[in-house]
CSV table of C-alpha atoms in Angstrom, one decimal:
chain,number,residue,atom,x,y,z
K,1,MET,CA,0.0,-0.1,0.0
K,2,PRO,CA,1.5,3.5,-1.0
K,3,ALA,CA,2.3,5.7,1.9
K,4,LYS,CA,-0.2,8.5,2.7
K,5,LYS,CA,0.8,12.0,1.7
K,6,ARG,CA,2.2,14.1,4.6
K,7,LEU,CA,0.6,17.6,4.8
K,8,LYS,CA,1.7,20.4,7.0
K,9,LEU,CA,-1.5,21.1,9.2
K,10,LEU,CA,-4.9,20.0,10.2
K,11,LEU,CA,-7.2,22.3,12.0
K,12,LEU,CA,-10.0,20.3,13.7
K,13,GLU,CA,-12.8,22.6,14.8
K,14,ASP,CA,-16.6,22.7,14.5
K,15,GLU,CA,-17.3,26.4,15.2
K,16,GLU,CA,-16.8,28.6,12.2
K,17,ILE,CA,-16.1,31.6,14.6
K,18,TRP,CA,-13.1,29.9,16.0
K,19,ILE,CA,-11.8,28.8,12.6
K,20,ASN,CA,-11.9,32.4,11.5
K,21,LEU,CA,-10.2,33.7,14.7
K,22,ILE,CA,-7.4,31.2,14.6
K,23,LEU,CA,-6.8,32.0,11.0
K,24,LYS,CA,-6.9,35.7,11.8
K,25,TYR,CA,-4.7,35.9,14.8
K,26,SER,CA,-2.3,33.0,13.9
K,27,CYS,CA,0.4,32.7,11.3
K,28,LEU,CA,-1.9,30.4,9.2
K,29,ASP,CA,-3.3,33.5,7.6
K,30,LYS,CA,-0.2,34.0,5.6
K,31,TYR,CA,0.5,30.4,5.0
K,32,LYS,CA,-3.0,29.3,3.8
K,33,ASP,CA,-2.6,31.0,0.4
K,34,THR,CA,1.1,29.9,0.0
K,35,TYR,CA,0.3,26.2,0.9
K,36,PRO,CA,-3.4,25.9,0.0
K,37,GLU,CA,-3.0,22.1,-0.4
K,38,GLU,CA,-1.1,21.6,2.7
K,39,ILE,CA,-3.6,22.9,5.3
K,40,LYS,CA,-6.9,21.2,5.7
K,41,ILE,CA,-9.8,22.2,7.9
K,42,ALA,CA,-12.3,19.7,9.4
K,43,ARG,CA,-15.6,21.0,10.6
K,44,SER,CA,-17.2,17.7,11.7
K,45,SER,CA,-16.2,14.3,12.9
K,46,ASP,CA,-16.9,12.8,9.5
K,47,GLU,CA,-14.5,15.3,7.8
K,48,ALA,CA,-11.8,14.7,10.4
K,49,ASN,CA,-12.0,11.0,9.8
K,50,GLU,CA,-11.9,11.3,6.2
K,51,LEU,CA,-8.9,13.6,6.3
K,52,ILE,CA,-7.0,11.5,8.8
K,53,ASN,CA,-7.7,8.3,6.9
K,54,LYS,CA,-6.4,9.9,3.7
K,55,TYR,CA,-3.3,12.1,4.9
K,56,THR,CA,-0.9,12.2,7.7
K,57,PHE,CA,0.0,15.7,9.2
K,58,LYS,CA,2.9,17.4,10.8
K,59,VAL,CA,0.8,19.5,13.2
K,60,ALA,CA,-2.8,19.3,14.3
K,61,ILE,CA,-4.8,22.0,16.0
K,62,THR,CA,-7.9,20.6,18.0
K,63,ASP,CA,-10.4,21.8,20.4
K,64,LEU,CA,-11.9,20.0,23.3
K,65,ARG,CA,-15.0,20.7,25.5
K,66,LEU,CA,-14.8,18.0,28.0
K,67,ARG,CA,-17.4,19.0,30.4
K,68,GLN,CA,-19.9,20.1,27.8
K,69,ASN,CA,-19.8,17.1,25.7
K,70,LEU,CA,-18.4,13.7,26.9
K,71,THR,CA,-19.4,12.2,23.5
K,72,LYS,CA,-17.3,14.6,21.8
K,73,PHE,CA,-14.3,13.8,24.0
K,74,SER,CA,-14.6,10.2,23.0
K,75,GLU,CA,-14.5,11.2,19.3
K,76,TRP,CA,-11.5,13.5,20.0
K,77,ASN,CA,-9.8,10.5,21.8
K,78,ALA,CA,-10.1,8.5,18.6
K,79,PHE,CA,-8.7,11.3,16.5
K,80,ALA,CA,-5.8,11.9,18.8
K,81,LEU,CA,-4.9,8.2,18.8
K,82,LYS,CA,-4.7,8.2,15.0
K,83,LEU,CA,-2.7,11.4,14.9
K,84,THR,CA,-0.2,10.2,17.4
K,85,LYS,CA,0.4,6.9,15.5
K,86,SER,CA,1.4,9.1,12.5
K,87,SER,CA,3.7,11.1,14.6
K,88,CYS,CA,1.7,14.4,14.4
K,89,LYS,CA,2.3,17.1,16.9
K,90,ILE,CA,-1.0,18.2,18.6
K,91,ILE,CA,-2.0,21.6,20.0
K,92,VAL,CA,-5.2,21.6,22.2
K,93,ILE,CA,-7.2,24.8,22.3
K,94,SER,CA,-10.1,24.5,24.6
K,95,HIS,CA,-12.4,25.5,27.4
K,96,TYR,CA,-13.0,23.4,30.5
K,97,LEU,CA,-10.1,21.1,30.6
K,98,GLU,CA,-9.9,19.1,33.9
K,99,LEU,CA,-6.4,18.8,35.3
K,100,LYS,CA,-6.6,15.1,35.7
K,101,GLN,CA,-7.9,14.4,32.3
K,102,LEU,CA,-5.4,16.8,30.8
K,103,CYS,CA,-2.4,15.1,32.4
K,104,LYS,CA,-3.7,11.8,31.0
K,105,MET,CA,-3.9,13.3,27.5
K,106,VAL,CA,-0.4,14.7,27.6
K,107,SER,CA,1.0,11.3,28.7
K,108,ASP,CA,-1.1,9.2,26.1
K,109,TYR,CA,-0.8,11.4,23.0
K,110,ASN,CA,1.7,13.5,21.2
K,111,ILE,CA,0.4,16.8,22.8
K,112,SER,CA,2.9,19.5,22.5
K,113,MET,CA,1.0,22.6,23.6
K,114,VAL,CA,-2.3,23.3,25.5
K,115,PHE,CA,-4.0,26.8,25.4
K,116,ASP,CA,-7.2,28.0,27.0
K,117,LYS,CA,-9.3,29.8,24.4
K,118,ASP,CA,-9.7,32.8,26.8
K,119,ASP,CA,-6.0,33.2,27.0
K,120,ILE,CA,-3.9,32.1,24.1
K,121,ASP,CA,-0.3,33.1,23.7
K,122,TRP,CA,-0.3,33.7,20.0
K,123,ASP,CA,3.4,34.5,19.7
K,124,ARG,CA,4.3,31.1,21.4
K,125,PHE,CA,1.5,29.4,19.3
K,126,ASN,CA,2.9,30.9,16.0
K,127,GLN,CA,6.6,30.1,16.9
K,128,PHE,CA,5.6,26.5,17.4
K,129,ILE,CA,3.5,26.3,14.1
K,130,GLU,CA,6.3,27.9,12.0
K,131,GLN,CA,9.0,25.7,13.4
K,132,GLU,CA,7.2,22.4,13.3
K,133,ALA,CA,5.2,22.7,10.1
K,134,PHE,CA,6.5,25.5,7.9
K,135,ASN,CA,10.0,26.4,8.7
K,136,PHE,CA,12.4,24.4,6.6
K,137,SER,CA,15.4,26.8,7.3
K,138,THR,CA,15.9,25.2,10.8
K,139,GLN,CA,17.0,22.1,9.2
K,140,LYS,CA,20.6,22.3,7.9
K,141,LYS,CA,21.0,21.1,4.4
K,142,THR,CA,23.9,18.8,3.3
K,143,SER,CA,26.3,20.6,1.0
K,144,SER,CA,27.2,19.1,-2.3
K,145,ASN,CA,30.5,17.8,-1.0
K,146,GLN,CA,29.1,16.0,2.1
K,147,LEU,CA,27.4,12.7,2.5
K,148,SER,CA,25.6,11.6,5.8
K,149,TRP,CA,24.2,8.4,7.2
K,150,LEU,CA,22.5,6.9,10.2
K,151,HIS,CA,24.0,3.6,11.4
K,152,ILE,CA,21.8,1.4,13.6
K,153,SER,CA,21.8,-2.4,14.4
K,154,ASP,CA,20.7,-5.0,16.7
K,155,PHE,CA,17.1,-4.4,17.4
K,156,HIS,CA,16.1,-7.9,18.5
K,157,PHE,CA,12.4,-7.6,17.9
K,158,GLU,CA,10.5,-10.4,19.6
K,159,LYS,CA,6.8,-11.4,19.2
K,160,GLN,CA,6.4,-10.4,22.9
K,161,HIS,CA,9.1,-8.6,24.5
K,162,ASN,CA,9.7,-9.3,28.2
K,163,SER,CA,11.5,-5.9,28.6
K,164,THR,CA,9.5,-2.9,30.1
K,165,ASN,CA,12.1,-0.6,28.5
K,166,PHE,CA,12.0,-1.8,24.9
K,167,GLU,CA,9.1,0.3,23.7
K,168,ILE,CA,10.5,3.3,25.7
K,169,ILE,CA,14.0,3.2,24.2
K,170,LEU,CA,12.7,2.8,20.7
K,171,ALA,CA,10.2,5.5,21.0
K,172,THR,CA,12.8,7.9,22.5
K,173,PHE,CA,15.2,6.9,19.7
K,174,LEU,CA,12.7,8.0,17.1
K,175,THR,CA,12.3,11.3,18.8
K,176,ASP,CA,16.0,11.7,19.3
K,177,VAL,CA,16.9,11.0,15.7
K,178,GLU,CA,14.0,13.3,14.6
K,179,LYS,CA,15.5,16.2,16.5
K,180,LEU,CA,19.1,15.5,15.2
K,181,VAL,CA,17.7,15.7,11.7
K,182,LYS,CA,16.3,19.1,12.3
K,183,SER,CA,19.3,20.4,14.0
K,184,ILE,CA,21.9,18.8,12.0
K,185,LEU,CA,21.0,17.3,8.6
K,186,GLN,CA,18.8,14.7,7.0
K,187,PRO,CA,20.7,11.4,6.5
K,188,ASP,CA,21.4,10.6,2.9
K,189,LEU,CA,21.5,6.9,3.7
K,190,VAL,CA,20.5,4.6,6.5
K,191,PHE,CA,22.7,1.5,7.2
K,192,ILE,CA,21.1,-1.3,9.3
K,193,THR,CA,23.7,-4.0,10.1
K,194,GLY,CA,21.8,-7.0,11.2
K,195,ASP,CA,19.8,-8.6,14.0
K,196,LEU,CA,16.6,-6.8,13.3
K,197,ALA,CA,14.6,-9.9,14.6
K,198,PHE,CA,15.4,-12.1,17.6
K,199,ALA,CA,14.8,-15.5,16.1
K,200,GLY,CA,14.1,-14.8,12.4
K,201,LYS,CA,10.4,-15.2,12.7
K,202,LEU,CA,7.9,-13.6,10.5
K,203,GLU,CA,5.7,-12.0,13.2
K,204,GLU,CA,9.0,-10.4,14.5
K,205,TYR,CA,9.5,-8.9,11.1
K,206,ASN,CA,6.1,-7.4,11.0
K,207,SER,CA,7.0,-5.4,14.0
K,208,VAL,CA,10.5,-4.5,12.3
K,209,SER,CA,8.7,-3.3,9.2
K,210,LEU,CA,6.5,-0.9,11.2
K,211,PHE,CA,9.4,0.4,13.0
K,212,ILE,CA,11.5,1.1,10.0
K,213,LYS,CA,8.6,2.7,8.1
K,214,GLU,CA,8.2,5.0,11.2
K,215,LEU,CA,11.7,5.8,11.1
K,216,GLN,CA,11.6,6.6,7.4
K,217,HIS,CA,8.6,8.8,8.0
K,218,ARG,CA,10.4,10.7,10.7
K,219,ILE,CA,13.7,11.2,9.0
K,220,GLY,CA,12.6,11.4,5.4
K,221,THR,CA,15.3,9.4,3.9
K,222,PRO,CA,13.9,7.5,0.7
K,223,PHE,CA,13.4,3.7,1.2
K,224,GLU,CA,15.8,3.2,-1.7
K,225,ASN,CA,18.6,4.7,0.4
K,226,ILE,CA,18.0,2.3,3.3
K,227,TYR,CA,20.5,-0.6,3.1
K,228,ILE,CA,20.1,-3.6,5.3
K,229,VAL,CA,22.2,-6.8,6.0
K,230,PRO,CA,21.2,-9.8,8.0
K,231,GLY,CA,22.8,-10.9,11.3
K,232,ASN,CA,22.8,-14.1,13.2
K,233,HIS,CA,19.5,-13.4,14.9
K,234,ASP,CA,17.9,-12.9,11.4
K,235,VAL,CA,18.5,-16.7,11.0
K,236,GLU,CA,15.4,-19.1,11.5
K,237,ARG,CA,17.5,-21.8,13.2
K,238,GLU,CA,14.8,-24.3,12.9
K,239,LYS,CA,15.6,-24.4,9.2
K,240,ILE,CA,19.1,-25.6,9.8
K,241,ASP,CA,19.2,-29.3,9.2
K,242,SER,CA,22.0,-31.8,9.8
K,243,GLU,CA,22.8,-32.1,6.0
K,244,LEU,CA,23.5,-28.4,5.9
K,245,ILE,CA,25.8,-28.5,8.9
K,246,LYS,CA,27.5,-31.5,7.3
K,247,LEU,CA,28.1,-29.8,4.0
K,248,CYS,CA,29.6,-26.7,5.8
K,249,GLN,CA,32.5,-28.7,7.1
K,250,PHE,CA,35.0,-27.0,4.9
K,251,LYS,CA,38.6,-27.9,4.6
K,252,ASN,CA,39.9,-25.2,2.3
K,253,LYS,CA,38.7,-21.9,0.7
K,254,SER,CA,37.8,-23.5,-2.6
K,255,GLU,CA,35.2,-25.7,-0.9
K,256,ILE,CA,33.5,-22.6,0.6
K,257,ASP,CA,33.1,-21.1,-2.9
K,258,GLU,CA,32.1,-24.4,-4.4
K,259,PHE,CA,29.4,-24.7,-1.8
K,260,ILE,CA,28.1,-21.2,-2.5
K,261,ARG,CA,28.0,-21.8,-6.3
K,262,LYS,CA,26.3,-25.2,-6.0
K,263,ASP,CA,24.4,-25.6,-2.7
K,264,TYR,CA,23.9,-22.2,-1.1
K,265,PHE,CA,20.3,-21.4,-2.6
K,266,LEU,CA,19.1,-24.8,-2.0
K,267,HIS,CA,20.2,-25.3,1.7
K,268,VAL,CA,20.9,-21.8,3.0
K,269,GLN,CA,18.5,-19.4,1.5
K,270,LYS,CA,15.5,-21.0,3.5
K,271,LYS,CA,17.1,-19.9,6.7
K,272,PHE,CA,16.6,-16.2,5.4
K,273,LYS,CA,13.1,-16.6,3.9
K,274,ASN,CA,11.4,-14.4,6.5
K,275,PHE,CA,14.2,-11.8,6.3
K,276,TYR,CA,13.8,-11.6,2.5
K,277,SER,CA,10.1,-11.3,2.8
K,278,PHE,CA,10.4,-8.5,5.1
K,279,LEU,CA,12.8,-6.6,2.8
K,280,ASP,CA,10.3,-7.1,0.0
K,281,SER,CA,7.5,-5.5,2.1
K,282,LEU,CA,9.4,-2.2,2.7
K,283,ASP,CA,8.9,-0.6,-0.7
K,284,ASN,CA,9.0,-1.4,-4.3
K,285,SER,CA,12.0,0.9,-4.7
K,286,TYR,CA,14.0,-1.5,-2.7
K,287,LYS,CA,13.3,-4.4,-4.9
K,288,PRO,CA,16.5,-4.3,-7.0
K,289,ALA,CA,18.5,-5.0,-3.8
K,290,ILE,CA,16.2,-7.9,-3.1
K,291,ASP,CA,16.6,-9.5,-6.7
K,292,GLU,CA,20.5,-9.2,-6.3
K,293,TYR,CA,20.4,-10.5,-2.7
K,294,ASN,CA,18.5,-13.6,-4.1
K,295,SER,CA,20.8,-14.2,-6.9
K,296,SER,CA,24.2,-13.9,-4.9
K,297,VAL,CA,25.0,-13.8,-1.4
K,298,SER,CA,26.3,-10.2,-1.3
K,299,TYR,CA,25.0,-7.0,-3.0
K,300,ASN,CA,27.1,-4.4,-4.7
K,301,ILE,CA,26.1,-1.0,-6.0
K,302,ILE,CA,27.5,2.2,-7.0
K,303,ARG,CA,25.5,5.3,-6.0
K,304,LYS,CA,26.0,8.9,-6.6
K,305,ILE,CA,24.7,11.4,-4.2
K,306,ARG,CA,25.0,15.0,-5.3
K,307,ASP,CA,28.6,15.2,-6.3
K,308,ILE,CA,29.9,12.1,-4.3
K,309,SER,CA,30.1,8.6,-5.7
K,310,ILE,CA,29.8,5.6,-3.3
K,311,HIS,CA,30.5,2.0,-3.7
K,312,LEU,CA,28.5,-0.1,-1.2
K,313,THR,CA,29.0,-3.7,-0.5
K,314,LEU,CA,26.5,-5.5,1.5
K,315,PHE,CA,27.9,-8.7,2.9
K,316,ASN,CA,26.0,-11.6,4.5
K,317,SER,CA,28.3,-12.8,7.3
K,318,ALA,CA,25.4,-14.9,8.9
K,319,TRP,CA,24.9,-17.5,6.1
K,320,SER,CA,26.9,-20.0,8.0
K,321,SER,CA,25.8,-18.9,11.6
K,322,GLY,CA,24.2,-21.5,13.9
K,323,HIS,CA,26.3,-24.4,12.5
K,324,SER,CA,28.7,-24.6,15.5
K,325,PHE,CA,28.1,-25.5,19.1
K,326,ASP,CA,30.0,-25.4,22.5
K,327,ASN,CA,28.2,-27.3,25.2
K,328,GLY,CA,25.0,-27.1,23.3
K,329,THR,CA,25.1,-23.4,22.7
K,330,VAL,CA,25.6,-21.8,19.4
K,331,TYR,CA,29.1,-20.3,19.1
K,332,ASP,CA,30.1,-18.5,15.9
K,333,LYS,CA,33.2,-16.6,16.7
K,334,GLY,CA,36.0,-17.8,14.5
K,335,ARG,CA,33.7,-20.3,12.8
K,336,LEU,CA,31.9,-18.1,10.2
K,337,TYR,CA,32.6,-17.9,6.4
K,338,LEU,CA,32.0,-15.3,3.8
K,339,GLY,CA,33.4,-16.8,0.6
K,340,SER,CA,35.4,-15.0,-2.1
K,341,THR,CA,32.2,-14.8,-4.3
K,342,GLN,CA,30.9,-12.1,-2.0
K,343,LEU,CA,33.8,-9.8,-2.8
K,344,PRO,CA,33.2,-7.0,-5.2
K,345,LYS,CA,34.7,-7.0,-8.6
K,346,LEU,CA,37.6,-4.5,-8.5
K,347,ASN,CA,36.8,-2.8,-11.7
K,348,SER,CA,37.3,0.9,-12.8
K,349,ASN,CA,33.9,1.8,-11.3
K,350,PHE,CA,35.0,0.4,-7.9
K,351,GLU,CA,38.4,2.2,-8.1
K,352,LYS,CA,36.9,5.6,-9.1
K,353,ALA,CA,34.4,5.8,-6.3
K,354,ASP,CA,35.0,8.6,-3.8
K,355,LEU,CA,34.1,6.4,-0.8
K,356,LYS,CA,33.9,2.6,-0.6
K,357,ILE,CA,31.8,1.3,2.4
K,358,ALA,CA,31.4,-2.2,3.4
K,359,LEU,CA,28.3,-3.3,5.6
K,360,ILE,CA,28.4,-6.4,7.4
K,361,HIS,CA,27.0,-7.7,10.8
K,362,HIS,CA,30.0,-9.6,12.3
K,363,PRO,CA,33.4,-8.1,12.8
K,364,LEU,CA,36.1,-9.8,10.8
K,365,ASN,CA,37.5,-11.7,13.6
K,366,TYR,CA,34.3,-13.9,13.6
K,367,LEU,CA,35.6,-15.5,10.4
K,368,SER,CA,37.2,-18.9,10.2
K,369,ASP,CA,40.9,-19.2,10.1
K,370,LEU,CA,40.5,-20.5,6.5
K,371,GLU,CA,39.6,-16.9,5.5
K,372,SER,CA,40.2,-14.4,8.2
K,373,SER,CA,43.7,-13.3,7.2
K,374,ASP,CA,42.9,-12.9,3.4
K,375,MET,CA,39.5,-11.2,4.1
K,376,ASN,CA,41.1,-8.7,6.6
K,377,ASN,CA,43.7,-7.8,4.0
K,378,PHE,CA,41.2,-7.4,1.2
K,379,PHE,CA,39.1,-5.1,3.4
K,380,LEU,CA,42.1,-3.0,4.4
K,381,LYS,CA,43.3,-2.6,1.0
K,382,ASN,CA,40.0,-1.9,-0.9
K,383,PHE,CA,37.4,-0.3,1.6
K,384,ASP,CA,37.6,3.2,3.3
K,385,ILE,CA,35.1,2.2,5.9
K,386,LEU,CA,33.7,-1.0,7.6
K,387,LEU,CA,30.5,-0.6,9.3
K,388,HIS,CA,29.2,-3.6,11.5
K,389,GLY,CA,26.9,-4.5,14.4
K,390,HIS,CA,26.9,-7.5,16.6
K,391,LEU,CA,29.2,-6.3,19.4
K,392,HIS,CA,26.3,-4.2,21.0
K,393,ARG,CA,28.4,-1.2,21.8
K,394,ASN,CA,29.5,2.0,19.8
K,395,ASN,CA,33.3,1.9,19.2
K,396,PHE,CA,35.8,2.6,16.5
K,397,GLN,CA,39.1,1.3,15.1
K,398,ASN,CA,41.5,3.1,12.9
K,399,ILE,CA,43.7,0.4,11.3
K,400,HIS,CA,47.1,1.1,9.5
K,401,GLN,CA,48.8,-2.0,8.2
K,402,ALA,CA,51.0,-3.0,5.5
K,403,ALA,CA,48.0,-4.5,3.6
K,404,GLY,CA,46.3,-1.0,3.7
K,405,ASN,CA,44.4,1.4,5.9
K,406,SER,CA,40.8,1.4,6.9
K,407,ILE,CA,38.3,2.6,9.6
K,408,THR,CA,36.1,0.2,11.4
K,409,ILE,CA,33.0,1.7,12.9
K,410,PRO,CA,30.7,-0.6,14.8
K,411,THR,CA,27.4,0.6,16.2
K,412,GLY,CA,25.9,-0.4,19.4
K,413,ALA,CA,22.7,-2.4,19.8
K,414,LEU,CA,19.7,-0.1,19.4
K,415,PHE,CA,18.2,-2.4,22.2
K,416,GLN,CA,20.0,-5.2,24.0
K,417,GLY,CA,18.1,-5.5,27.3
K,418,ASP,CA,17.3,-3.8,30.6
K,419,ASN,CA,20.3,-2.2,32.3
K,420,LEU,CA,22.5,-2.6,29.3
K,421,ILE,CA,23.4,0.4,27.1
K,422,SER,CA,21.6,1.0,24.0
K,423,SER,CA,23.4,3.1,21.3
K,424,TYR,CA,23.7,4.3,17.6
K,425,ASN,CA,25.9,6.7,15.7
K,426,ILE,CA,25.6,9.1,12.8
K,427,GLY,CA,28.3,9.5,10.1
K,428,ILE,CA,29.2,12.8,8.2
K,429,PHE,CA,31.7,12.5,5.3
K,430,ASP,CA,33.3,15.6,3.6
K,431,ASN,CA,34.6,14.6,0.3
K,432,ASP,CA,36.9,17.7,-0.1
K,433,SER,CA,38.9,17.3,3.2
K,434,LYS,CA,38.2,13.5,3.3
K,435,ASP,CA,37.2,14.1,6.9
K,436,LEU,CA,34.8,11.6,8.6
K,437,LEU,CA,32.9,12.9,11.6
K,438,ILE,CA,31.1,10.2,13.8
K,439,LYS,CA,28.5,11.3,16.3
K,440,TYR,CA,27.9,8.8,19.0
K,441,ARG,CA,24.6,8.6,21.0
K,442,ARG,CA,23.5,6.3,23.8
K,443,TYR,CA,20.3,5.9,26.0
K,444,SER,CA,20.4,7.1,29.6
K,445,ASP,CA,18.4,5.0,31.9
K,446,ILE,CA,18.4,7.8,34.5
K,447,GLN,CA,17.4,10.6,32.2
K,448,GLN,CA,15.1,8.2,30.1
K,449,CYS,CA,16.4,9.9,26.9
K,450,TRP,CA,19.3,9.7,24.4
K,451,ILE,CA,22.4,11.6,25.0
K,452,LYS,CA,26.0,12.0,23.7
K,453,ASP,CA,28.1,8.9,24.4
K,454,LEU,CA,30.9,10.5,26.2
K,455,ASP,CA,32.0,6.9,27.4
K,456,ILE,CA,33.2,6.4,23.9
K,457,THR,CA,34.5,9.9,22.9
K,458,GLY,CA,35.5,11.2,26.3
K,459,GLU,CA,34.2,14.6,27.6
K,460,GLU,CA,36.7,16.5,25.8
K,461,ASN,CA,35.4,15.4,22.3
K,462,ASP,CA,31.8,15.9,23.4
K,463,GLY,CA,30.4,12.8,21.8
K,464,GLU,CA,32.2,13.2,18.3
K,465,ILE,CA,35.3,11.7,16.7
K,466,HIS,CA,36.7,12.8,13.6
K,467,PHE,CA,38.7,10.5,11.2
K,468,GLN,CA,40.8,11.1,8.1
K,469,ILE,CA,39.8,8.8,5.2
K,470,PRO,CA,43.2,7.3,4.0
K,471,GLU,CA,44.2,7.4,0.4
K,472,LYS,CA,44.1,4.1,-1.4
């Protein structure tokens, strides 16, 4: 189903005199002619329902007469719930607001401001409307020589989450990243490096899909610029059979590549059936990535965003996950395989790219001894940046070796459990200076919001680390 068109403002008011007063004394008077198709007015419940079903809105202005009409409050309650689900900011202008009911409203819905109709602070009202609905100048634009991305990983969605903090952490993450978009810039790309689900189940991906669609809605990055690789928790382990484990007892590198060419799609692809179905559900514009994923293990693409050419390689490091055990528990470290067929072709398009980024779930030290040295050298020599998840913690590694130079930026788990640190990071690359700025964020249990990750950067760096992209 196509996404609803997002409009700037909905005015929900059944008294014509108040519609006229709001238009007259607010900034809407100057915007209603400039954006005639972006401002909608609902004068009845039926009109409101029709508009809310057809569009989403940045801001909604509503009235509420609680003591006068409890039926109307019930209708308003339904409207507010729909608006909140679409991330609409709500302003309430009303008489007769009971304190207890108002407190419940503010906690249940995305209510940003409340005004009594007898005493409206129009300056404050207008400032909010202009900033939230109309003022695009507050969002810094990416210059033609800059590229930015959001890097997240390890959501671990379950059908029924036992954690009391799971929904709070993800909801506050969406708020945090939306604020950063307004104050810094809109990410050109979103990189998600695995473990979106907990057990690779279809119902888990239904929740993941809703979350990613809401994220895209908040930050505005097109779906075709969202790139996702699978992790070990995206494997449906019930689909791993004894024949597959037997086939993956490799003695040398050529056996790995031979397996991928002959047996991968017959034996391995079924482990990722739900993962690929989820990718397919996001948006048709992401379909080319799905097709390539289903015809090879990795996905390579050259993109040009403004004046910057980027080569992206999306690796599947989890295809052999779940095959090795220690004392009955899955143990992947040092026992995973990539296969040389996943490596990008080193042609002129690859060489000419301004920035070469590899996306993978596992760090390279999780690879088997059969491959680890060669793969490490290949990454160092050919990629500028390696982005991965799995370790559940923000970090960085600037590697300089004889084989080459590369920067590894893992992101933390967006959620890994109660009393454990949830984190993510944002990258900003300047193609002129070759400077890479990483902004690190983490969730604070004490403050119940996201803050700068000073544990990684130190207070002196204020949540940021600069890197110099090495020449290849």
